[in-house]
PDB file of C-alpha atoms in Angstrom:
ATOM      1  CA  MET L 130      65.734  -1.707 -77.443  1.00 68.00           C
ATOM      2  CA  SER L 131      64.073  -4.989 -78.363  1.00 73.00           C
ATOM      3  CA  GLU L 132      65.591  -8.388 -77.536  1.00 73.00           C
ATOM      4  CA  ARG L 133      66.418  -8.993 -81.177  1.00 71.00           C
ATOM      5  CA  GLY L 134      68.141  -5.602 -81.404  1.00 75.00           C
ATOM      6  CA  LYS L 135      70.227  -6.382 -78.330  1.00 79.00           C
ATOM      7  CA  ARG L 136      71.290  -9.706 -79.798  1.00 75.00           C
ATOM      8  CA  LEU L 137      72.231  -8.050 -83.083  1.00 77.00           C
ATOM      9  CA  LEU L 138      74.240  -5.386 -81.276  1.00 83.00           C
ATOM     10  CA  GLN L 139      76.040  -8.043 -79.229  1.00 80.00           C
ATOM     11  CA  ALA L 140      76.833 -10.010 -82.382  1.00 77.00           C
ATOM     12  CA  LEU L 141      78.227  -6.922 -84.146  1.00 82.00           C
ATOM     13  CA  SER L 142      80.303  -6.005 -81.087  1.00 85.00           C
ATOM     14  CA  ARG L 143      81.650  -9.550 -80.913  1.00 81.00           C
ATOM     15  CA  LEU L 144      82.469  -9.483 -84.641  1.00 82.00           C
ATOM     16  CA  ILE L 145      84.349  -6.170 -84.392  1.00 85.00           C
ATOM     17  CA  LEU L 146      86.288  -7.384 -81.344  1.00 87.00           C
ATOM     18  CA  GLN L 147      87.211 -10.660 -83.046  1.00 84.00           C
ATOM     19  CA  LEU L 148      88.332  -8.879 -86.219  1.00 84.00           C
ATOM     20  CA  CYS L 149      90.496  -6.485 -84.206  1.00 86.00           C
ATOM     21  CA  LEU L 150      92.110  -9.371 -82.326  1.00 89.00           C
ATOM     22  CA  VAL L 151      92.708 -11.280 -85.571  1.00 87.00           C
ATOM     23  CA  VAL L 152      94.321  -8.222 -87.182  1.00 84.00           C
ATOM     24  CA  LEU L 153      96.566  -7.562 -84.172  1.00 87.00           C
ATOM     25  CA  LEU L 154      97.602 -11.206 -83.976  1.00 88.00           C
ATOM     26  CA  ALA L 155      98.353 -11.351 -87.708  1.00 84.00           C
ATOM     27  CA  TRP L 156     100.474  -8.183 -87.534  1.00 82.00           C
ATOM     28  CA  ALA L 157     102.331  -9.503 -84.490  1.00 85.00           C
ATOM     29  CA  LEU L 158     103.105 -12.780 -86.253  1.00 84.00           C
ATOM     30  CA  LEU L 159     104.299 -10.905 -89.333  1.00 79.00           C
ATOM     31  CA  ALA L 160     106.551  -8.707 -87.210  1.00 79.00           C
ATOM     32  CA  MET L 161     108.113 -11.780 -85.585  1.00 81.00           C
ATOM     33  CA  SER L 162     108.468 -13.718 -88.838  1.00 77.00           C
ATOM     34  CA  PRO L 163     112.072 -14.629 -89.718  1.00 76.00           C
ATOM     35  CA  LEU L 164     111.299 -14.348 -93.458  1.00 73.00           C
ATOM     36  CA  ASP L 165     112.825 -11.423 -95.349  1.00 73.00           C
ATOM     37  CA  PRO L 166     110.059  -9.354 -97.063  1.00 74.00           C
ATOM     38  CA  ILE L 167     112.560  -7.959 -99.594  1.00 76.00           C
ATOM     39  CA  ASN L 168     113.582 -11.484-100.559  1.00 73.00           C
ATOM     40  CA  GLY L 169     109.898 -12.389-100.940  1.00 70.00           C
ATOM     41  CA  TYR L 170     109.188  -9.260-102.994  1.00 72.00           C
ATOM     42  CA  LEU L 171     112.039 -10.075-105.416  1.00 72.00           C
ATOM     43  CA  GLY L 172     111.194 -13.769-105.551  1.00 68.00           C
ATOM     44  CA  GLY L 173     114.511 -14.786-103.998  1.00 66.00           C
ATOM     45  CA  ASN L 174     116.609 -12.792-106.483  1.00 69.00           C
ATOM     46  CA  LEU L 175     118.703 -10.773-104.050  1.00 67.00           C
ATOM     47  CA  PHE L 176     122.063 -11.316-105.699  1.00 68.00           C
ATOM     48  CA  GLY L 177     121.923  -8.342-108.087  1.00 69.00           C
ATOM     49  CA  LEU L 178     120.616  -5.919-105.461  1.00 71.00           C
ATOM     50  CA  SER L 179     123.035  -3.298-104.173  1.00 77.00           C
ATOM     51  CA  VAL L 180     122.901  -1.832-100.676  1.00 77.00           C
ATOM     52  CA  GLU L 181     121.509   1.463-102.018  1.00 80.00           C
ATOM     53  CA  GLN L 182     118.839  -0.301-104.069  1.00 78.00           C
ATOM     54  CA  ARG L 183     117.830  -2.366-101.057  1.00 78.00           C
ATOM     55  CA  ALA L 184     117.529   0.765 -98.918  1.00 81.00           C
ATOM     56  CA  GLN L 185     115.362   2.420-101.582  1.00 81.00           C
ATOM     57  CA  LEU L 186     113.148  -0.658-101.808  1.00 76.00           C
ATOM     58  CA  VAL L 187     112.783  -0.840 -98.043  1.00 79.00           C
ATOM     59  CA  HIS L 188     111.708   2.820 -97.991  1.00 80.00           C
ATOM     60  CA  ARG L 189     109.279   2.382-100.913  1.00 78.00           C
ATOM     61  CA  LEU L 190     107.591  -0.584 -99.264  1.00 77.00           C
ATOM     62  CA  GLY L 191     107.383   1.267 -95.956  1.00 77.00           C
ATOM     63  CA  LEU L 192     109.488  -1.312 -94.143  1.00 77.00           C
ATOM     64  CA  ASP L 193     111.619   1.378 -92.512  1.00 79.00           C
ATOM     65  CA  GLN L 194     108.602   2.425 -90.458  1.00 84.00           C
ATOM     66  CA  SER L 195     107.536   0.889 -87.192  1.00 83.00           C
ATOM     67  CA  VAL L 196     104.982  -1.923 -87.084  1.00 83.00           C
ATOM     68  CA  ALA L 197     102.492   0.342 -85.292  1.00 86.00           C
ATOM     69  CA  THR L 198     102.806   3.030 -87.982  1.00 87.00           C
ATOM     70  CA  ARG L 199     102.286   0.536 -90.798  1.00 85.00           C
ATOM     71  CA  LEU L 200      99.343  -0.991 -88.979  1.00 85.00           C
ATOM     72  CA  TRP L 201      97.713   2.424 -88.527  1.00 88.00           C
ATOM     73  CA  GLN L 202      98.287   3.364 -92.184  1.00 87.00           C
ATOM     74  CA  TRP L 203      96.793   0.076 -93.336  1.00 86.00           C
ATOM     75  CA  PHE L 204      93.799   0.452 -91.030  1.00 86.00           C
ATOM     76  CA  SER L 205      93.182   4.071 -92.110  1.00 89.00           C
ATOM     77  CA  ALA L 206      93.240   3.063 -95.767  1.00 88.00           C
ATOM     78  CA  LEU L 207      90.893   0.139 -95.047  1.00 87.00           C
ATOM     79  CA  LEU L 208      88.346   2.470 -93.478  1.00 87.00           C
ATOM     80  CA  GLN L 209      88.351   4.407 -96.767  1.00 88.00           C
ATOM     81  CA  GLY L 210      87.720   1.238 -98.777  1.00 87.00           C
ATOM     82  CA  ASN L 211      91.323   0.747 -99.867  1.00 89.00           C
ATOM     83  CA  TRP L 212      92.465  -2.836 -99.205  1.00 88.00           C
ATOM     84  CA  GLY L 213      96.012  -2.063-100.308  1.00 87.00           C
ATOM     85  CA  PHE L 214      98.242  -3.288-103.118  1.00 88.00           C
ATOM     86  CA  SER L 215      99.580  -6.830-103.437  1.00 88.00           C
ATOM     87  CA  ASN L 216     103.302  -6.820-104.131  1.00 82.00           C
ATOM     88  CA  LEU L 217     103.104 -10.526-104.914  1.00 84.00           C
ATOM     89  CA  TYR L 218     100.444 -10.341-107.651  1.00 87.00           C
ATOM     90  CA  ARG L 219     101.153  -6.728-108.702  1.00 85.00           C
ATOM     91  CA  GLN L 220      97.492  -5.709-108.452  1.00 90.00           C
ATOM     92  CA  PRO L 221      95.079  -4.329-105.840  1.00 92.00           C
ATOM     93  CA  VAL L 222      94.214  -6.705-103.020  1.00 92.00           C
ATOM     94  CA  ALA L 223      90.485  -6.261-103.647  1.00 92.00           C
ATOM     95  CA  GLU L 224      90.978  -7.489-107.216  1.00 92.00           C
ATOM     96  CA  VAL L 225      92.981 -10.544-106.057  1.00 91.00           C
ATOM     97  CA  ILE L 226      90.228 -11.422-103.573  1.00 91.00           C
ATOM     98  CA  ARG L 227      87.495 -10.863-106.172  1.00 91.00           C
ATOM     99  CA  GLN L 228      89.186 -13.253-108.606  1.00 90.00           C
ATOM    100  CA  ARG L 229      89.999 -16.007-106.116  1.00 90.00           C
ATOM    101  CA  LEU L 230      87.245 -15.951-103.511  1.00 90.00           C
ATOM    102  CA  PRO L 231      84.532 -17.607-105.705  1.00 91.00           C
ATOM    103  CA  VAL L 232      86.684 -20.703-106.284  1.00 90.00           C
ATOM    104  CA  SER L 233      87.407 -20.996-102.560  1.00 90.00           C
ATOM    105  CA  LEU L 234      83.740 -20.543-101.644  1.00 91.00           C
ATOM    106  CA  LEU L 235      82.736 -23.183-104.183  1.00 92.00           C
ATOM    107  CA  LEU L 236      85.283 -25.656-102.807  1.00 92.00           C
ATOM    108  CA  LEU L 237      84.246 -24.911 -99.224  1.00 91.00           C
ATOM    109  CA  GLY L 238      80.546 -25.134-100.001  1.00 92.00           C
ATOM    110  CA  LEU L 239      80.799 -28.455-101.823  1.00 94.00           C
ATOM    111  CA  SER L 240      83.048 -29.935 -99.132  1.00 93.00           C
ATOM    112  CA  TRP L 241      80.707 -28.685 -96.401  1.00 93.00           C
ATOM    113  CA  LEU L 242      77.675 -30.247 -98.084  1.00 95.00           C
ATOM    114  CA  VAL L 243      79.310 -33.571 -98.986  1.00 95.00           C
ATOM    115  CA  SER L 244      80.838 -34.041 -95.523  1.00 94.00           C
ATOM    116  CA  LEU L 245      77.466 -33.266 -93.917  1.00 94.00           C
ATOM    117  CA  LEU L 246      75.555 -35.743 -96.094  1.00 95.00           C
ATOM    118  CA  LEU L 247      78.165 -38.501 -95.799  1.00 94.00           C
ATOM    119  CA  GLY L 248      78.667 -37.983 -92.075  1.00 94.00           C
ATOM    120  CA  TYR L 249      74.964 -37.884 -91.290  1.00 95.00           C
ATOM    121  CA  LEU L 250      73.954 -40.885 -93.405  1.00 95.00           C
ATOM    122  CA  LEU L 251      76.840 -43.040 -92.176  1.00 95.00           C
ATOM    123  CA  GLY L 252      76.210 -41.960 -88.564  1.00 94.00           C
ATOM    124  CA  LEU L 253      72.535 -42.858 -88.924  1.00 94.00           C
ATOM    125  CA  TYR L 254      73.424 -46.231 -90.435  1.00 94.00           C
ATOM    126  CA  ALA L 255      75.987 -46.953 -87.675  1.00 94.00           C
ATOM    127  CA  ALA L 256      73.426 -46.208 -84.964  1.00 93.00           C
ATOM    128  CA  LEU L 257      70.826 -48.461 -86.582  1.00 93.00           C
ATOM    129  CA  LYS L 258      73.462 -51.236 -86.691  1.00 92.00           C
ATOM    130  CA  GLN L 259      74.645 -50.666 -83.114  1.00 90.00           C
ATOM    131  CA  HIS L 260      77.181 -53.238 -81.813  1.00 89.00           C
ATOM    132  CA  ARG L 261      77.306 -55.013 -85.189  1.00 93.00           C
ATOM    133  CA  TRP L 262      80.360 -55.164 -87.440  1.00 94.00           C
ATOM    134  CA  GLN L 263      79.091 -52.257 -89.595  1.00 93.00           C
ATOM    135  CA  ASP L 264      78.915 -50.026 -86.517  1.00 93.00           C
ATOM    136  CA  ARG L 265      82.397 -50.988 -85.340  1.00 94.00           C
ATOM    137  CA  LEU L 266      83.841 -50.516 -88.844  1.00 95.00           C
ATOM    138  CA  LEU L 267      82.321 -47.030 -89.305  1.00 94.00           C
ATOM    139  CA  ARG L 268      83.423 -45.865 -85.853  1.00 93.00           C
ATOM    140  CA  ARG L 269      86.993 -47.002 -86.426  1.00 94.00           C
ATOM    141  CA  LEU L 270      86.935 -45.391 -89.873  1.00 92.00           C
ATOM    142  CA  ALA L 271      85.748 -42.107 -88.334  1.00 92.00           C
ATOM    143  CA  TRP L 272      88.439 -42.158 -85.641  1.00 92.00           C
ATOM    144  CA  MET L 273      91.094 -42.878 -88.267  1.00 91.00           C
ATOM    145  CA  LEU L 274      89.891 -40.096 -90.608  1.00 89.00           C
ATOM    146  CA  ALA L 275      89.708 -37.610 -87.739  1.00 85.00           C
ATOM    147  CA  ALA L 276      93.387 -38.255 -87.004  1.00 86.00           C
ATOM    148  CA  ILE L 277      94.575 -37.953 -90.620  1.00 85.00           C
ATOM    149  CA  PRO L 278      95.845 -34.528 -91.802  1.00 84.00           C
ATOM    150  CA  SER L 279      93.989 -33.387 -94.913  1.00 83.00           C
ATOM    151  CA  PHE L 280      97.190 -32.733 -96.891  1.00 84.00           C
ATOM    152  CA  TRP L 281      98.421 -36.293 -96.221  1.00 88.00           C
ATOM    153  CA  LEU L 282      95.116 -37.784 -97.382  1.00 89.00           C
ATOM    154  CA  GLY L 283      95.254 -35.547-100.456  1.00 89.00           C
ATOM    155  CA  MET L 284      98.731 -36.815-101.302  1.00 90.00           C
ATOM    156  CA  ILE L 285      97.471 -40.401-101.043  1.00 92.00           C
ATOM    157  CA  PHE L 286      94.590 -39.592-103.425  1.00 91.00           C
ATOM    158  CA  ILE L 287      96.948 -37.931-105.897  1.00 91.00           C
ATOM    159  CA  SER L 288      99.298 -40.915-105.801  1.00 92.00           C
ATOM    160  CA  VAL L 289      96.488 -43.434-106.346  1.00 93.00           C
ATOM    161  CA  PHE L 290      93.889 -41.751-108.570  1.00 91.00           C
ATOM    162  CA  ALA L 291      95.990 -39.210-110.493  1.00 89.00           C
ATOM    163  CA  VAL L 292      99.495 -40.654-110.775  1.00 90.00           C
ATOM    164  CA  GLY L 293      98.767 -44.386-110.499  1.00 91.00           C
ATOM    165  CA  LEU L 294      95.390 -44.904-112.183  1.00 89.00           C
ATOM    166  CA  HIS L 295      95.235 -41.685-114.283  1.00 88.00           C
ATOM    167  CA  TRP L 296      91.524 -41.386-113.519  1.00 91.00           C
ATOM    168  CA  LEU L 297      91.575 -37.795-112.278  1.00 90.00           C
ATOM    169  CA  PRO L 298      93.774 -34.714-112.871  1.00 89.00           C
ATOM    170  CA  VAL L 299      96.561 -34.019-110.435  1.00 83.00           C
ATOM    171  CA  CYS L 300      95.921 -30.309-110.052  1.00 81.00           C
ATOM    172  CA  CYS L 301      94.070 -27.109-110.829  1.00 84.00           C
ATOM    173  CA  ALA L 302      90.421 -26.068-110.868  1.00 84.00           C
ATOM    174  CA  ALA L 303      90.193 -26.404-114.667  1.00 85.00           C
ATOM    175  CA  PRO L 304      92.204 -27.988-117.483  1.00 87.00           C
ATOM    176  CA  ILE L 305      95.416 -26.145-118.328  1.00 84.00           C
ATOM    177  CA  GLY L 306      94.725 -23.500-120.962  1.00 82.00           C
ATOM    178  CA  VAL L 307      90.964 -23.434-120.227  1.00 83.00           C
ATOM    179  CA  MET L 308      89.277 -20.680-118.224  1.00 85.00           C
ATOM    180  CA  PHE L 309      87.429 -21.856-115.135  1.00 82.00           C
ATOM    181  CA  SER L 310      84.117 -20.486-116.408  1.00 82.00           C
ATOM    182  CA  GLU L 311      84.600 -22.069-119.865  1.00 85.00           C
ATOM    183  CA  GLN L 312      85.175 -25.691-118.801  1.00 87.00           C
ATOM    184  CA  THR L 313      82.504 -28.337-119.264  1.00 90.00           C
ATOM    185  CA  PHE L 314      80.522 -29.836-116.413  1.00 91.00           C
ATOM    186  CA  TRP L 315      82.443 -33.117-116.731  1.00 92.00           C
ATOM    187  CA  GLN L 316      85.774 -31.274-116.523  1.00 90.00           C
ATOM    188  CA  PHE L 317      84.495 -29.436-113.466  1.00 90.00           C
ATOM    189  CA  ILE L 318      83.575 -32.732-111.773  1.00 92.00           C
ATOM    190  CA  ARG L 319      86.960 -34.275-112.588  1.00 91.00           C
ATOM    191  CA  HIS L 320      88.937 -31.329-111.200  1.00 91.00           C
ATOM    192  CA  PHE L 321      86.897 -30.879-108.036  1.00 92.00           C
ATOM    193  CA  THR L 322      86.528 -34.548-107.075  1.00 93.00           C
ATOM    194  CA  LEU L 323      89.845 -35.066-105.291  1.00 92.00           C
ATOM    195  CA  PRO L 324      89.941 -31.731-103.353  1.00 91.00           C
ATOM    196  CA  VAL L 325      86.314 -32.073-102.272  1.00 93.00           C
ATOM    197  CA  LEU L 326      86.797 -35.720-101.330  1.00 92.00           C
ATOM    198  CA  THR L 327      89.930 -34.878 -99.339  1.00 91.00           C
ATOM    199  CA  LEU L 328      88.215 -32.182 -97.294  1.00 90.00           C
ATOM    200  CA  SER L 329      84.924 -34.055 -96.951  1.00 92.00           C
ATOM    201  CA  LEU L 330      86.327 -37.346 -95.661  1.00 91.00           C
ATOM    202  CA  VAL L 331      88.399 -35.635 -92.978  1.00 87.00           C
ATOM    203  CA  HIS L 332      85.564 -33.395 -91.789  1.00 88.00           C
ATOM    204  CA  MET L 333      82.748 -35.917 -91.952  1.00 91.00           C
ATOM    205  CA  ALA L 334      84.162 -37.882 -88.996  1.00 91.00           C
ATOM    206  CA  PRO L 335      82.817 -35.555 -86.228  1.00 91.00           C
ATOM    207  CA  VAL L 336      79.398 -35.468 -87.883  1.00 93.00           C
ATOM    208  CA  LEU L 337      79.336 -39.269 -88.160  1.00 94.00           C
ATOM    209  CA  LEU L 338      80.222 -39.842 -84.507  1.00 94.00           C
ATOM    210  CA  HIS L 339      77.910 -37.086 -83.246  1.00 93.00           C
ATOM    211  CA  THR L 340      74.981 -38.321 -85.350  1.00 94.00           C
ATOM    212  CA  ARG L 341      75.456 -41.879 -84.149  1.00 94.00           C
ATOM    213  CA  GLU L 342      75.235 -40.819 -80.498  1.00 93.00           C
ATOM    214  CA  LYS L 343      72.283 -38.529 -81.154  1.00 92.00           C
ATOM    215  CA  VAL L 344      70.334 -41.218 -83.004  1.00 93.00           C
ATOM    216  CA  LEU L 345      70.966 -43.703 -80.189  1.00 94.00           C
ATOM    217  CA  ASP L 346      69.627 -41.134 -77.697  1.00 92.00           C
ATOM    218  CA  VAL L 347      66.503 -40.641 -79.792  1.00 91.00           C
ATOM    219  CA  LEU L 348      65.928 -44.389 -80.172  1.00 91.00           C
ATOM    220  CA  ALA L 349      66.170 -44.775 -76.395  1.00 91.00           C
ATOM    221  CA  SER L 350      63.722 -41.923 -75.691  1.00 90.00           C
ATOM    222  CA  ASP L 351      60.271 -42.304 -74.185  1.00 90.00           C
ATOM    223  CA  TYR L 352      58.434 -40.948 -77.227  1.00 87.00           C
ATOM    224  CA  VAL L 353      60.045 -43.560 -79.481  1.00 88.00           C
ATOM    225  CA  ALA L 354      59.054 -46.283 -76.999  1.00 89.00           C
ATOM    226  CA  TYR L 355      55.522 -44.842 -76.999  1.00 89.00           C
ATOM    227  CA  SER L 356      55.518 -44.873 -80.779  1.00 87.00           C
ATOM    228  CA  ARG L 357      56.615 -48.524 -80.847  1.00 86.00           C
ATOM    229  CA  GLN L 358      53.857 -49.476 -78.400  1.00 87.00           C
ATOM    230  CA  HIS L 359      51.335 -48.034 -80.850  1.00 86.00           C
ATOM    231  CA  GLY L 360      52.640 -50.259 -83.609  1.00 84.00           C
ATOM    232  CA  ASP L 361      54.642 -47.758 -85.659  1.00 84.00           C
ATOM    233  CA  SER L 362      57.153 -49.416 -87.972  1.00 86.00           C
ATOM    234  CA  ASP L 363      60.909 -48.786 -87.887  1.00 85.00           C
ATOM    235  CA  GLY L 364      60.629 -46.763 -91.092  1.00 86.00           C
ATOM    236  CA  THR L 365      57.980 -44.509 -89.560  1.00 88.00           C
ATOM    237  CA  ILE L 366      60.027 -44.009 -86.402  1.00 89.00           C
ATOM    238  CA  ILE L 367      63.115 -43.116 -88.420  1.00 89.00           C
ATOM    239  CA  ARG L 368      61.239 -40.645 -90.634  1.00 87.00           C
ATOM    240  CA  PHE L 369      59.138 -38.919 -87.966  1.00 86.00           C
ATOM    241  CA  HIS L 370      61.356 -39.125 -84.875  1.00 88.00           C
ATOM    242  CA  VAL L 371      64.979 -40.008 -85.614  1.00 90.00           C
ATOM    243  CA  ILE L 372      65.678 -37.774 -88.626  1.00 89.00           C
ATOM    244  CA  LYS L 373      63.597 -34.925 -87.227  1.00 85.00           C
ATOM    245  CA  ASN L 374      65.576 -34.850 -83.973  1.00 87.00           C
ATOM    246  CA  SER L 375      69.050 -35.721 -85.225  1.00 89.00           C
ATOM    247  CA  LEU L 376      69.494 -33.846 -88.514  1.00 90.00           C
ATOM    248  CA  LEU L 377      69.426 -30.310 -87.136  1.00 87.00           C
ATOM    249  CA  PRO L 378      72.141 -30.949 -84.490  1.00 88.00           C
ATOM    250  CA  ALA L 379      74.343 -32.329 -87.267  1.00 90.00           C
ATOM    251  CA  VAL L 380      73.756 -29.176 -89.341  1.00 90.00           C
ATOM    252  CA  VAL L 381      74.563 -26.963 -86.341  1.00 88.00           C
ATOM    253  CA  LEU L 382      77.745 -28.938 -85.678  1.00 88.00           C
ATOM    254  CA  GLN L 383      78.730 -28.581 -89.327  1.00 88.00           C
ATOM    255  CA  PHE L 384      78.228 -24.812 -89.293  1.00 88.00           C
ATOM    256  CA  GLY L 385      80.343 -24.631 -86.145  1.00 84.00           C
ATOM    257  CA  SER L 386      83.212 -26.452 -87.865  1.00 84.00           C
ATOM    258  CA  VAL L 387      83.643 -23.925 -90.689  1.00 84.00           C
ATOM    259  CA  ALA L 388      86.933 -22.790 -89.138  1.00 82.00           C
ATOM    260  CA  GLU L 389      88.403 -26.304 -89.323  1.00 83.00           C
ATOM    261  CA  LEU L 390      87.097 -26.708 -92.869  1.00 85.00           C
ATOM    262  CA  PHE L 391      88.637 -23.413 -93.959  1.00 84.00           C
ATOM    263  CA  GLY L 392      91.954 -24.392 -92.376  1.00 82.00           C
ATOM    264  CA  GLY L 393      91.901 -27.654 -94.304  1.00 83.00           C
ATOM    265  CA  SER L 394      91.066 -25.817 -97.526  1.00 83.00           C
ATOM    266  CA  LEU L 395      94.286 -23.761 -97.229  1.00 83.00           C
ATOM    267  CA  LEU L 396      96.316 -26.943 -97.448  1.00 83.00           C
ATOM    268  CA  ALA L 397      94.048 -28.551-100.052  1.00 86.00           C
ATOM    269  CA  GLU L 398      94.217 -25.533-102.378  1.00 87.00           C
ATOM    270  CA  THR L 399      97.996 -25.461-102.066  1.00 87.00           C
ATOM    271  CA  LEU L 400      98.317 -29.214-102.597  1.00 87.00           C
ATOM    272  CA  PHE L 401      96.015 -29.291-105.650  1.00 88.00           C
ATOM    273  CA  ALA L 402      97.238 -25.921-107.029  1.00 86.00           C
ATOM    274  CA  PHE L 403      93.752 -24.436-106.812  1.00 85.00           C
ATOM    275  CA  PRO L 404      93.673 -20.714-107.728  1.00 87.00           C
ATOM    276  CA  GLY L 405      91.700 -19.843-104.617  1.00 87.00           C
ATOM    277  CA  LEU L 406      92.071 -17.463-101.712  1.00 87.00           C
ATOM    278  CA  GLY L 407      93.658 -20.137 -99.518  1.00 85.00           C
ATOM    279  CA  GLN L 408      96.542 -20.683-101.926  1.00 85.00           C
ATOM    280  CA  ALA L 409      96.996 -16.900-102.223  1.00 88.00           C
ATOM    281  CA  LEU L 410      97.124 -16.611 -98.430  1.00 86.00           C
ATOM    282  CA  VAL L 411      99.865 -19.223 -98.169  1.00 85.00           C
ATOM    283  CA  LYS L 412     101.900 -17.491-100.897  1.00 85.00           C
ATOM    284  CA  ALA L 413     101.317 -14.096 -99.286  1.00 85.00           C
ATOM    285  CA  ALA L 414     102.571 -15.383 -95.933  1.00 83.00           C
ATOM    286  CA  LEU L 415     105.730 -16.828 -97.490  1.00 80.00           C
ATOM    287  CA  ALA L 416     106.368 -13.659 -99.520  1.00 80.00           C
ATOM    288  CA  GLN L 417     105.555 -11.326 -96.593  1.00 78.00           C
ATOM    289  CA  ASP L 418     102.863  -9.644 -98.720  1.00 84.00           C
ATOM    290  CA  THR L 419     101.279  -7.822 -95.795  1.00 84.00           C
ATOM    291  CA  ALA L 420      98.371  -6.179 -97.637  1.00 86.00           C
ATOM    292  CA  LEU L 421      97.178  -9.401 -99.267  1.00 88.00           C
ATOM    293  CA  LEU L 422      97.707 -11.449 -96.126  1.00 87.00           C
ATOM    294  CA  MET L 423      95.671  -9.017 -94.043  1.00 87.00           C
ATOM    295  CA  GLY L 424      92.892  -8.820 -96.639  1.00 88.00           C
ATOM    296  CA  GLY L 425      92.656 -12.601 -96.860  1.00 87.00           C
ATOM    297  CA  THR L 426      92.789 -12.908 -93.088  1.00 87.00           C
ATOM    298  CA  LEU L 427      89.847 -10.524 -92.711  1.00 88.00           C
ATOM    299  CA  ILE L 428      87.791 -12.448 -95.289  1.00 89.00           C
ATOM    300  CA  SER L 429      88.566 -15.788 -93.634  1.00 86.00           C
ATOM    301  CA  ALA L 430      87.678 -14.356 -90.205  1.00 86.00           C
ATOM    302  CA  LEU L 431      84.340 -13.160 -91.602  1.00 88.00           C
ATOM    303  CA  LEU L 432      83.636 -16.626 -93.042  1.00 87.00           C
ATOM    304  CA  VAL L 433      84.383 -18.306 -89.731  1.00 86.00           C
ATOM    305  CA  PHE L 434      82.263 -15.772 -87.848  1.00 85.00           C
ATOM    306  CA  ALA L 435      79.391 -16.285 -90.295  1.00 86.00           C
ATOM    307  CA  GLY L 436      79.551 -20.064 -89.750  1.00 85.00           C
ATOM    308  CA  ASN L 437      79.543 -19.719 -85.964  1.00 83.00           C
ATOM    309  CA  ALA L 438      76.750 -17.135 -86.087  1.00 83.00           C
ATOM    310  CA  MET L 439      74.616 -19.439 -88.242  1.00 84.00           C
ATOM    311  CA  ALA L 440      75.223 -22.318 -85.808  1.00 82.00           C
ATOM    312  CA  ASN L 441      74.129 -20.121 -82.878  1.00 81.00           C
ATOM    313  CA  ILE L 442      71.024 -18.888 -84.682  1.00 81.00           C
ATOM    314  CA  LEU L 443      69.922 -22.412 -85.627  1.00 80.00           C
ATOM    315  CA  SER L 444      70.577 -23.833 -82.174  1.00 77.00           C
ATOM    316  CA  GLU L 445      68.746 -21.002 -80.381  1.00 75.00           C
ATOM    317  CA  THR L 446      65.727 -20.780 -82.672  1.00 73.00           C
ATOM    318  CA  LEU L 447      65.145 -24.344 -83.887  1.00 68.00           C
ATOM    319  CA  MET L 448      66.344 -26.452 -80.942  1.00 62.00           C
ATOM    320  CA  PRO L 449      63.882 -25.822 -78.113  1.00 55.00           C
ATOM    321  CA  GLY L 450      65.642 -28.238 -75.761  1.00 56.00           C
ATOM    322  CA  ARG L 451      68.875 -26.270 -75.930  1.00 53.00           C
ATOM    323  CA  ARG L 452      67.028 -22.968 -75.634  1.00 50.00           C
ATOM    324  CA  SER L 453      65.250 -24.075 -72.473  1.00 49.00           C
ATOM    325  CA  GLN L 454      68.572 -25.189 -70.963  1.00 48.00           C
ATOM    326  CA  GLN L 455      69.958 -21.704 -71.592  1.00 44.00           C
TER     327      GLN L 455
END
């Protein structure tokens, strides 16, 4: 088998192992959850439910079976392409994911791109202004943003820009009464600004600090000193040496932080009432909707694995220094 085939086989084995561990952990957490799945299924309306009706509902939902039996039944159905039925949304899990995943991917993609651009440009600027007030200000800003929970920053934005100034809407991915695909570009910008800004500002901090250190390393390198001795201007050095050697590590770091970004999107979608997969996952966990929770967990695990795999591929193929160290 070729080297590339071995790497692909290792990656697939790692993916299958990670998915199995995620599924087992999710089922274990559900089994230990103190929430009542019957209460979640009925939306908290347990008062009119008799003992016989509750027993029938428990049997219909399969809750009278052991956790291992339910896990095996769910896994067997998944192998046949059946993701299960969502008791919360009263429709197949695959349909819930199909409707909500595009909005989540759009929010994640925009936040990923904006945080990368902001973090890299500000990190580059901070390094070029080393030890000046701009550098100190940006570093302290990055440390502060890295310590702020995304939901708290989102609440501040809602209070200021939506409630106080009335510049932006307080919720939703589209105006109320308007389909997401039918809104105008301006409405799209208005509704996505606060969620994207919330996620981007929190997750740009690591990129900013990492880029600053990387740029300083490049500026202190021998080839930059050699370039200066030959009369190259600062602009030439930045274009041909600094950006070339500092942008790719920032991209790799950003791909490796997809898990943190996805975790932040769960809270952001809930806070801004975005009809995405993250909001559905939170509702499914509270309502003990096992099928939907497991389906969303698998999709999120695949997204995180894809981000980590992309970071590994870029670092091993496009960063010769790292490859030689390995």
